[in-house]
Structure formats: C-alpha cells, structure tokens
C-alpha cells in the first residue's frame, strides 16, 4: 500500500500541512520539525506524487530541451550542460538530513528518537530523499523537422513543463516562426520558464513575456574568421554554408560576406555552396567548389564538422592543408584542436551557454537586461590556415 502524506505526518507527529510546507520549501518551519519530517519521509520511503502535485501547481517537474540532433556535439554539449547545471543547482541547496544538537560528543538522539552520529548527523538508511525542486530533463530530438519542433512544444505544454530550453538556429519560414512564437507564448502564460539558447530572440504579439534569449554572435564571429584569412593574404575564398532557410546559416554567411565587402574582396556566387552541417556535406561541397574554381586558396566551412569533410576531400585530391589550401571552421567543437592539422575556427562557449540556460530555467540566475544576452564568439587561430603559397 502506498505511503501517504498523512502517514508521514503521523510518523513525524505533525500536521499534513506542516509536511507539505517542509517538502515544498515555501514556508518557514522550525529546524527540529524539518528534521523529523525528513526523517519520516526517508524511513517510510515516501515519494511525492508528481502528477498530483502538477495538478495542484502550475507546472510539473519536467524540463524539455529541444535539440536538432543530439548526436551532433554542438547540441550534445549544450544539452549536457543544461542538465548538469540543473542538478548542480539542486545539490547546492540540498545537504544531508541533519539534526542540531549540543553537548558531549558521541551518539545521541534528536527529535522523535532519531539516532545521530558523533557529528550530529542522522545517518542515511539506504534511501536518498529526492529534493522537491529536482527536475526531470527530457531531450527532444527534432531531427531538424519544423513539424517535430511544434509537436514537442505542444506535448510539453500538455505535460505542464516547468521549463523549456530551445537550442540552435530557427527555421526562417514566416508561418513556422509565427507558430513557434505562439507556442512559446502559451507555455509562458501557463507558468513555464522558456529560454532560447543559441537562437534569435522572439517577440510574442500577445501580452505573454518574451523568452529569455542567449544569442550567439554568429555574424561577428564569421566576420572575424574571414578577416583573418584576408589578413593572411587570401582573396580567392570558398565558403561552405549551412542549409538554406536557417537563421544560423544566414547570420554566419552575412558575417563572411561583410568581411569580403569591407576589404574589397570579390564574392562571386559560385564560391558559395550550401549543404547540411555534417561531414558528408562538407566533403561534397569542397569537391564542388574545386570544380567551380580551381584558383581557391582557402575554404571556410560554416561549422567544424563540415570542415572535417572539407579536409578529407582536399586530402583525397592530393592537396596539402594549409600548403595548398587553408581551411577554417566554426564552433570549436572538442575534436577541432586534435584534427591534423589543428583547425582554425571560431569558438562558441557552448558549455558555458548551456550551464547559464540551466540556471535561468531553474530560476537560479537573474535574466539579462531586456531578456537578451549576446554571447561573443572568439577566433581560434591554429595550424590549418596560413599565408597562400601559390
């Protein structure tokens, strides 16, 4: 038979209201009473009824993290950091169940017969009390599908999610953007915290608050990367862009082109090829760029994974990096520094951004002014770029 709140109250010799206050942490309770309640919870192995609590409250214990592809290190790092920070924040506020005592050092009794050790702690009895503010993180893999993105937002709303983190670029279809904005507004109106991480801000038309946004400086980072190549002396620069219709693709391409314009470097259309953010697409795009323009001295890829494909294609063609063609990427994923040669790229602080998103959705950090923070991208110069040799 399931243990009830009344059973815990009887064991601790308090009212059910007091037990609720201790478990919810929303009302001051005497320390000795709190200890008795928590010991009764541990002894009886009482588990808070999540669905019932969700019905009584505005939200559940669920946090949804929407990613394009969890197998992509870009999204995996962010999602992992969000979840780690959620747990870390809870641990910072949850210590051992302890009793306060004074007197001689040794075994004593606190409260209703609770044994303590020499330090005054109530020993654990094989049952870990789950903190009442612990959340269940669920990663929702959209696969880049706009339809799946909307479906997950609807499902999370049905589950009364406590928070939602949306990661990565947005699809630039007006109808889809309007649908996502409306979905986020419904979540916010229901009490769900919403954070956009690596995604442009949205402005709901309704009175619902706009989601907190941690936006990456994709334009600025891409511009600094291309300016690095121009400074080295490159003028024939190919570009492997991401898929059409994505904000990240557009912003990085705009930064690249802004650098070319600022320095008077030609930018004919044939020097840009679009593709997916994966190795195979980078490989195919590099071969296509070489077919279109044999005079290229450098190739910039819109992310590091595609850049690895570019490097593989060049090696298969017998070309040296950077001796014949320089190569650069974007994101500074973990493998970038270990590539051969080490990849020049733009570092986005993915882990730090994910951790900050985790603190924001848990309410452990104050939102930035205006609800939007731009996270700067840092140029990382390594061995894959050099002055053009021919």
CSV table of C-alpha atoms in Angstrom, one decimal:
chain,number,residue,atom,x,y,z
A,1,UNK,CA,0.0,0.0,0.0
A,2,UNK,CA,1.4,3.4,-1.0
A,3,UNK,CA,2.6,5.7,1.8
A,4,UNK,CA,0.5,8.8,2.1
A,5,UNK,CA,1.2,12.3,3.3
A,6,UNK,CA,-0.9,11.5,6.4
A,7,UNK,CA,1.3,8.6,7.2
A,8,UNK,CA,4.4,10.9,7.1
A,9,UNK,CA,2.6,13.4,9.3
A,10,UNK,CA,1.6,10.7,11.9
A,11,UNK,CA,5.2,9.4,12.0
A,12,UNK,CA,6.6,12.9,12.5
A,13,UNK,CA,3.8,13.9,14.9
A,14,UNK,CA,2.9,17.0,12.9
A,15,UNK,CA,0.0,18.1,10.6
A,16,UNK,CA,-0.2,17.2,7.0
A,17,UNK,CA,0.1,21.0,6.3
A,18,UNK,CA,3.5,21.0,8.0
A,19,UNK,CA,4.7,18.1,6.0
A,20,UNK,CA,3.6,19.9,2.8
A,21,UNK,CA,5.5,23.0,3.9
A,22,UNK,CA,8.7,21.1,4.5
A,23,UNK,CA,8.5,19.2,1.2
A,24,UNK,CA,7.7,22.3,-0.8
A,25,UNK,CA,10.1,24.6,1.0
A,26,UNK,CA,7.8,27.5,0.6
A,27,UNK,CA,7.1,28.3,4.3
A,28,UNK,CA,9.4,28.7,7.3
A,29,UNK,CA,9.5,25.6,9.6
A,30,UNK,CA,11.5,25.1,12.8
A,31,UNK,CA,14.7,23.1,12.1
A,32,UNK,CA,13.8,20.4,14.6
A,33,UNK,CA,10.4,19.9,12.9
A,34,UNK,CA,12.0,19.8,9.5
A,35,UNK,CA,14.4,17.1,10.6
A,36,UNK,CA,11.6,15.0,12.0
A,37,UNK,CA,9.6,15.3,8.8
A,38,UNK,CA,12.5,14.5,6.5
A,39,UNK,CA,13.5,11.5,8.7
A,40,UNK,CA,9.9,10.2,8.5
A,41,UNK,CA,9.9,10.7,4.7
A,42,UNK,CA,13.2,8.7,4.5
A,43,UNK,CA,12.1,6.0,6.9
A,44,UNK,CA,8.7,5.4,5.1
A,45,UNK,CA,10.3,5.9,1.7
A,46,UNK,CA,7.6,8.4,0.8
A,47,UNK,CA,7.6,9.6,-2.8
A,48,UNK,CA,5.9,12.9,-3.7
A,49,UNK,CA,3.1,12.3,-6.2
A,50,UNK,CA,4.4,14.2,-9.2
A,51,UNK,CA,1.2,14.2,-11.4
A,52,UNK,CA,-0.9,15.2,-8.4
A,53,UNK,CA,1.5,18.0,-7.5
A,54,UNK,CA,1.4,19.2,-11.1
A,55,UNK,CA,-2.4,19.4,-11.0
A,56,UNK,CA,-2.2,21.4,-7.8
A,57,UNK,CA,0.5,23.6,-9.1
A,58,UNK,CA,1.0,25.5,-12.3
A,59,UNK,CA,3.7,23.2,-13.6
A,60,UNK,CA,5.2,19.7,-13.3
A,61,UNK,CA,8.8,18.6,-12.6
A,62,UNK,CA,9.6,18.2,-16.4
A,63,UNK,CA,12.1,20.3,-18.3
A,64,UNK,CA,12.2,19.9,-22.1
A,65,UNK,CA,15.4,20.5,-24.0
A,66,UNK,CA,14.8,20.8,-27.8
A,67,UNK,CA,17.8,20.0,-30.0
A,68,UNK,CA,18.2,19.5,-33.7
A,69,UNK,CA,20.4,16.4,-33.4
A,70,UNK,CA,21.6,15.0,-30.1
A,71,UNK,CA,24.4,13.1,-31.9
A,72,UNK,CA,25.8,16.5,-33.1
A,73,UNK,CA,28.4,17.6,-30.5
A,74,UNK,CA,27.1,21.2,-30.8
A,75,UNK,CA,23.7,20.2,-29.3
A,76,UNK,CA,25.0,17.4,-27.1
A,77,UNK,CA,27.4,19.8,-25.2
A,78,UNK,CA,24.6,22.4,-24.7
A,79,UNK,CA,22.0,19.8,-23.5
A,80,UNK,CA,24.5,18.1,-21.2
A,81,UNK,CA,25.5,21.4,-19.7
A,82,UNK,CA,21.8,22.4,-19.1
A,83,UNK,CA,21.1,19.1,-17.3
A,84,UNK,CA,24.3,19.2,-15.3
A,85,UNK,CA,23.6,22.8,-14.1
A,86,UNK,CA,20.1,21.9,-13.1
A,87,UNK,CA,21.3,19.0,-10.9
A,88,UNK,CA,24.2,21.1,-9.6
A,89,UNK,CA,21.9,23.9,-8.6
A,90,UNK,CA,19.7,21.5,-6.6
A,91,UNK,CA,22.7,19.9,-4.9
A,92,UNK,CA,24.0,23.3,-3.8
A,93,UNK,CA,20.8,23.8,-1.8
A,94,UNK,CA,20.3,20.2,-0.6
A,95,UNK,CA,22.6,19.0,2.2
A,96,UNK,CA,22.5,15.8,4.3
A,97,UNK,CA,19.4,15.4,6.5
A,98,UNK,CA,20.9,16.7,9.8
A,99,UNK,CA,19.9,17.2,13.4
A,100,UNK,CA,21.2,20.1,15.5
A,101,UNK,CA,22.5,19.1,18.9
A,102,UNK,CA,24.8,20.3,21.7
A,103,UNK,CA,26.6,18.5,24.5
A,104,UNK,CA,29.1,15.7,24.7
A,105,UNK,CA,30.4,14.2,21.5
A,106,UNK,CA,29.0,10.8,20.9
A,107,UNK,CA,25.8,9.1,19.8
A,108,UNK,CA,22.7,10.9,20.9
A,109,UNK,CA,19.0,11.2,19.9
A,110,UNK,CA,17.3,14.1,18.1
A,111,UNK,CA,13.7,14.7,17.7
A,112,UNK,CA,11.4,11.6,17.8
A,113,UNK,CA,14.1,9.0,18.5
A,114,UNK,CA,16.3,9.8,15.5
A,115,UNK,CA,19.8,8.5,16.1
A,116,UNK,CA,22.7,10.8,15.2
A,117,UNK,CA,26.4,10.2,14.9
A,118,UNK,CA,29.2,12.0,16.6
A,119,UNK,CA,28.9,15.0,14.3
A,120,UNK,CA,25.2,15.3,14.9
A,121,UNK,CA,24.1,13.9,11.5
A,122,UNK,CA,21.2,11.5,11.0
A,123,UNK,CA,22.8,8.5,9.2
A,124,UNK,CA,21.3,7.5,5.9
A,125,UNK,CA,19.4,4.3,5.8
A,126,UNK,CA,19.8,3.3,2.2
A,127,UNK,CA,17.1,5.7,0.9
A,128,UNK,CA,18.1,9.0,-0.7
A,129,UNK,CA,15.5,11.8,-0.4
A,130,UNK,CA,14.8,13.3,-3.8
A,131,UNK,CA,14.9,17.1,-3.4
A,132,UNK,CA,11.5,18.7,-4.0
A,133,UNK,CA,13.0,21.1,-6.6
A,134,UNK,CA,14.7,18.4,-8.6
A,135,UNK,CA,13.6,18.4,-12.2
A,136,UNK,CA,13.4,15.7,-14.9
A,137,UNK,CA,15.3,16.8,-18.1
A,138,UNK,CA,13.9,15.3,-21.3
A,139,UNK,CA,15.9,15.8,-24.5
A,140,UNK,CA,13.6,16.3,-27.5
A,141,UNK,CA,15.4,15.4,-30.8
A,142,UNK,CA,13.6,17.3,-33.6
A,143,UNK,CA,15.9,16.0,-36.4
A,144,UNK,CA,15.7,19.5,-37.9
A,145,UNK,CA,12.0,19.0,-38.6
A,146,UNK,CA,9.8,22.1,-38.1
A,147,UNK,CA,6.8,19.8,-37.6
A,148,UNK,CA,8.5,17.9,-34.8
A,149,UNK,CA,9.6,21.1,-33.2
A,150,UNK,CA,5.9,22.3,-32.9
A,151,UNK,CA,4.8,18.8,-31.8
A,152,UNK,CA,7.2,18.8,-28.9
A,153,UNK,CA,6.2,22.3,-27.8
A,154,UNK,CA,2.6,21.1,-27.7
A,155,UNK,CA,3.4,17.9,-25.8
A,156,UNK,CA,5.5,19.9,-23.3
A,157,UNK,CA,2.5,22.2,-22.8
A,158,UNK,CA,0.2,19.3,-22.2
A,159,UNK,CA,2.7,17.9,-19.6
A,160,UNK,CA,2.7,21.3,-17.8
A,161,UNK,CA,6.5,21.5,-18.2
A,162,UNK,CA,8.3,23.6,-15.6
A,163,UNK,CA,10.7,24.9,-18.3
A,164,UNK,CA,11.7,24.6,-21.9
A,165,UNK,CA,15.1,25.3,-23.5
A,166,UNK,CA,15.2,25.6,-27.3
A,167,UNK,CA,18.7,25.3,-28.8
A,168,UNK,CA,20.2,26.2,-32.1
A,169,UNK,CA,19.1,28.2,-35.1
A,170,UNK,CA,15.5,28.8,-36.1
A,171,UNK,CA,13.7,27.9,-39.3
A,172,UNK,CA,13.1,31.0,-41.4
A,173,UNK,CA,9.6,30.2,-42.6
A,174,UNK,CA,7.2,33.0,-41.6
A,175,UNK,CA,4.3,30.6,-40.9
A,176,UNK,CA,6.5,28.3,-38.8
A,177,UNK,CA,8.1,31.2,-36.9
A,178,UNK,CA,4.6,32.6,-36.0
A,179,UNK,CA,3.6,29.1,-34.8
A,180,UNK,CA,6.6,28.7,-32.6
A,181,UNK,CA,6.2,32.2,-31.2
A,182,UNK,CA,2.6,31.4,-30.4
A,183,UNK,CA,3.5,28.1,-28.8
A,184,UNK,CA,6.2,29.7,-26.6
A,185,UNK,CA,3.7,32.4,-25.6
A,186,UNK,CA,1.2,29.7,-24.5
A,187,UNK,CA,3.9,28.0,-22.4
A,188,UNK,CA,4.9,31.2,-20.8
A,189,UNK,CA,1.3,32.1,-20.0
A,190,UNK,CA,0.9,28.7,-18.3
A,191,UNK,CA,3.9,29.4,-16.0
A,192,UNK,CA,6.6,27.6,-17.9
A,193,UNK,CA,10.0,29.2,-18.0
A,194,UNK,CA,11.3,29.4,-21.6
A,195,UNK,CA,15.0,30.0,-22.5
A,196,UNK,CA,16.3,30.2,-26.1
A,197,UNK,CA,20.0,29.2,-26.3
A,198,UNK,CA,21.9,29.9,-29.5
A,199,UNK,CA,18.7,31.1,-31.1
A,200,UNK,CA,17.5,34.6,-32.1
A,201,UNK,CA,15.0,36.4,-29.8
A,202,UNK,CA,11.3,36.2,-30.5
A,203,UNK,CA,8.7,38.8,-29.6
A,204,UNK,CA,5.2,37.5,-28.9
A,205,UNK,CA,2.3,39.5,-30.1
A,206,UNK,CA,0.3,38.7,-27.0
A,207,UNK,CA,0.9,40.0,-23.5
A,208,UNK,CA,3.0,37.0,-22.6
A,209,UNK,CA,6.6,37.7,-21.6
A,210,UNK,CA,9.2,37.2,-24.3
A,211,UNK,CA,11.5,34.2,-23.6
A,212,UNK,CA,14.9,34.9,-22.2
A,213,UNK,CA,17.5,34.6,-25.0
A,214,UNK,CA,21.2,33.7,-25.1
A,215,UNK,CA,22.1,34.6,-28.6
A,216,UNK,CA,25.4,33.6,-30.2
A,217,UNK,CA,27.3,36.3,-32.1
A,218,UNK,CA,27.4,34.3,-35.3
A,219,UNK,CA,27.8,37.3,-37.6
A,220,UNK,CA,30.6,38.8,-35.6
A,221,UNK,CA,32.4,35.5,-35.3
A,222,UNK,CA,32.1,34.7,-39.0
A,223,UNK,CA,33.4,38.2,-40.0
A,224,UNK,CA,36.5,37.9,-37.7
A,225,UNK,CA,37.2,34.5,-39.2
A,226,UNK,CA,37.1,35.7,-42.8
A,227,UNK,CA,39.1,38.8,-41.9
A,228,UNK,CA,41.8,36.5,-40.5
A,229,UNK,CA,42.1,34.9,-43.9
A,230,UNK,CA,42.1,38.2,-45.7
A,231,UNK,CA,44.8,39.5,-43.4
A,232,UNK,CA,46.9,36.5,-44.3
A,233,UNK,CA,46.6,37.5,-48.0
A,234,UNK,CA,43.7,35.3,-49.3
A,235,UNK,CA,41.5,36.7,-52.0
A,236,UNK,CA,40.0,33.6,-53.5
A,237,UNK,CA,37.9,32.2,-50.6
A,238,UNK,CA,35.3,29.5,-51.0
A,239,UNK,CA,32.5,29.1,-48.5
A,240,UNK,CA,30.6,26.0,-47.4
A,241,UNK,CA,27.4,27.4,-46.0
A,242,UNK,CA,24.8,25.5,-43.9
A,243,UNK,CA,21.3,24.6,-45.1
A,244,UNK,CA,19.1,27.3,-46.6
A,245,UNK,CA,16.3,28.7,-44.5
A,246,UNK,CA,18.1,28.6,-41.1
A,247,UNK,CA,19.0,31.7,-39.1
A,248,UNK,CA,22.4,30.3,-38.2
A,249,UNK,CA,23.2,29.7,-41.8
A,250,UNK,CA,22.2,33.3,-42.8
A,251,UNK,CA,23.9,35.0,-39.9
A,252,UNK,CA,27.3,33.3,-40.5
A,253,UNK,CA,27.1,33.9,-44.2
A,254,UNK,CA,26.3,37.5,-43.7
A,255,UNK,CA,29.3,37.9,-41.4
A,256,UNK,CA,31.5,36.2,-44.0
A,257,UNK,CA,30.2,38.5,-46.8
A,258,UNK,CA,30.5,41.6,-44.6
A,259,UNK,CA,34.2,41.0,-44.3
A,260,UNK,CA,34.7,40.5,-48.0
A,261,UNK,CA,32.8,43.7,-48.8
A,262,UNK,CA,34.8,45.7,-46.1
A,263,UNK,CA,38.1,44.6,-47.7
A,264,UNK,CA,37.1,44.8,-51.3
A,265,UNK,CA,37.4,41.1,-51.9
A,266,UNK,CA,35.3,39.7,-54.8
A,267,UNK,CA,32.4,37.4,-53.8
A,268,UNK,CA,31.1,35.7,-56.9
A,269,UNK,CA,28.1,33.4,-56.4
A,270,UNK,CA,29.9,30.3,-57.5
A,271,UNK,CA,32.2,30.5,-54.4
A,272,UNK,CA,29.4,29.6,-52.0
A,273,UNK,CA,27.8,26.1,-51.7
A,274,UNK,CA,25.0,25.2,-49.3
A,275,UNK,CA,24.7,21.9,-47.5
A,276,UNK,CA,24.0,20.2,-44.2
A,277,UNK,CA,26.1,20.7,-41.1
A,278,UNK,CA,27.8,17.3,-41.4
A,279,UNK,CA,31.0,15.8,-42.7
A,280,UNK,CA,29.5,14.3,-45.9
A,281,UNK,CA,28.1,17.6,-46.9
A,282,UNK,CA,31.4,19.3,-46.3
A,283,UNK,CA,33.2,16.7,-48.4
A,284,UNK,CA,30.8,17.1,-51.4
A,285,UNK,CA,30.8,20.9,-51.1
A,286,UNK,CA,34.6,21.1,-51.2
A,287,UNK,CA,34.8,19.0,-54.4
A,288,UNK,CA,32.1,21.2,-55.9
A,289,UNK,CA,34.0,24.4,-55.0
A,290,UNK,CA,37.2,23.0,-56.5
A,291,UNK,CA,35.3,22.1,-59.7
A,292,UNK,CA,33.9,25.6,-60.0
A,293,UNK,CA,37.1,27.5,-59.1
A,294,UNK,CA,40.5,25.9,-59.2
A,295,UNK,CA,42.1,29.1,-58.1
A,296,UNK,CA,40.8,28.9,-54.5
A,297,UNK,CA,43.4,29.4,-51.8
A,298,UNK,CA,41.1,28.9,-48.8
A,299,UNK,CA,37.8,27.4,-47.8
A,300,UNK,CA,35.6,28.4,-44.9
A,301,UNK,CA,33.1,25.9,-43.6
A,302,UNK,CA,30.0,27.0,-41.6
A,303,UNK,CA,30.8,24.6,-38.8
A,304,UNK,CA,33.6,22.3,-37.7
A,305,UNK,CA,32.0,19.0,-38.7
A,306,UNK,CA,31.6,20.2,-42.3
A,307,UNK,CA,35.2,21.5,-42.1
A,308,UNK,CA,36.4,18.0,-41.4
A,309,UNK,CA,34.7,16.8,-44.6
A,310,UNK,CA,36.4,19.6,-46.5
A,311,UNK,CA,39.8,18.5,-45.2
A,312,UNK,CA,39.1,14.9,-46.2
A,313,UNK,CA,38.1,15.9,-49.7
A,314,UNK,CA,41.3,18.0,-50.1
A,315,UNK,CA,43.5,15.2,-48.9
A,316,UNK,CA,41.8,12.8,-51.3
A,317,UNK,CA,42.6,15.2,-54.1
A,318,UNK,CA,46.2,15.2,-53.1
A,319,UNK,CA,46.1,18.8,-51.7
A,320,UNK,CA,48.0,19.9,-48.6
A,321,UNK,CA,46.4,21.8,-45.7
A,322,UNK,CA,47.4,24.6,-45.4
A,323,UNK,CA,50.2,24.3,-48.0
A,324,UNK,CA,47.8,24.3,-51.0
A,325,UNK,CA,44.5,25.4,-49.4
A,326,UNK,CA,43.8,26.8,-46.0
A,327,UNK,CA,40.7,25.5,-44.2
A,328,UNK,CA,38.7,27.0,-41.3
A,329,UNK,CA,35.5,26.0,-39.4
A,330,UNK,CA,33.2,27.4,-36.8
A,331,UNK,CA,32.1,26.4,-33.2
A,332,UNK,CA,35.4,25.0,-31.8
A,333,UNK,CA,34.0,21.5,-31.1
A,334,UNK,CA,36.2,19.2,-29.0
A,335,UNK,CA,37.8,17.5,-31.9
A,336,UNK,CA,38.9,20.7,-33.6
A,337,UNK,CA,42.1,21.1,-31.7
A,338,UNK,CA,43.1,17.5,-32.3
A,339,UNK,CA,42.5,17.5,-36.0
A,340,UNK,CA,45.5,17.2,-38.3
A,341,UNK,CA,46.3,19.9,-38.8
A,342,UNK,CA,44.6,21.6,-35.8
A,343,UNK,CA,41.6,23.5,-37.1
A,344,UNK,CA,41.4,27.3,-37.2
A,345,UNK,CA,37.8,28.0,-36.1
A,346,UNK,CA,35.6,30.3,-34.1
A,347,UNK,CA,34.9,29.3,-30.5
A,348,UNK,CA,31.4,29.5,-29.1
A,349,UNK,CA,31.3,28.8,-25.4
A,350,UNK,CA,28.7,26.0,-25.7
A,351,UNK,CA,29.2,24.5,-22.3
A,352,UNK,CA,29.0,27.9,-20.5
A,353,UNK,CA,26.0,28.9,-22.5
A,354,UNK,CA,24.2,25.6,-21.7
A,355,UNK,CA,25.0,26.0,-18.0
A,356,UNK,CA,23.7,29.5,-18.0
A,357,UNK,CA,20.5,28.3,-19.7
A,358,UNK,CA,20.2,25.7,-16.9
A,359,UNK,CA,20.5,28.3,-14.2
A,360,UNK,CA,17.9,30.5,-15.9
A,361,UNK,CA,15.3,27.8,-16.3
A,362,UNK,CA,15.7,26.8,-12.7
A,363,UNK,CA,15.3,30.4,-11.6
A,364,UNK,CA,18.9,30.5,-10.1
A,365,UNK,CA,20.1,33.4,-12.2
A,366,UNK,CA,18.6,36.8,-12.9
A,367,UNK,CA,17.7,37.3,-16.6
A,368,UNK,CA,19.9,39.7,-18.6
A,369,UNK,CA,18.6,43.3,-19.1
A,370,UNK,CA,15.9,43.3,-21.7
A,371,UNK,CA,15.8,39.5,-21.6
A,372,UNK,CA,18.6,39.1,-24.2
A,373,UNK,CA,22.3,38.4,-23.8
A,374,UNK,CA,24.6,38.2,-26.8
A,375,UNK,CA,27.4,35.6,-26.3
A,376,UNK,CA,30.6,36.7,-28.0
A,377,UNK,CA,32.5,34.3,-30.4
A,378,UNK,CA,36.3,34.0,-30.2
A,379,UNK,CA,38.6,33.5,-33.1
A,380,UNK,CA,40.9,30.5,-32.5
A,381,UNK,CA,43.9,30.5,-34.9
A,382,UNK,CA,45.6,27.1,-35.4
A,383,UNK,CA,47.6,25.3,-38.0
A,384,UNK,CA,45.0,24.8,-40.7
A,385,UNK,CA,45.4,28.4,-42.0
A,386,UNK,CA,48.4,30.2,-43.3
A,387,UNK,CA,49.5,32.7,-46.0
A,388,UNK,CA,48.7,31.5,-49.5
A,389,UNK,CA,51.7,29.7,-51.0
A,390,UNK,CA,50.7,30.0,-54.7
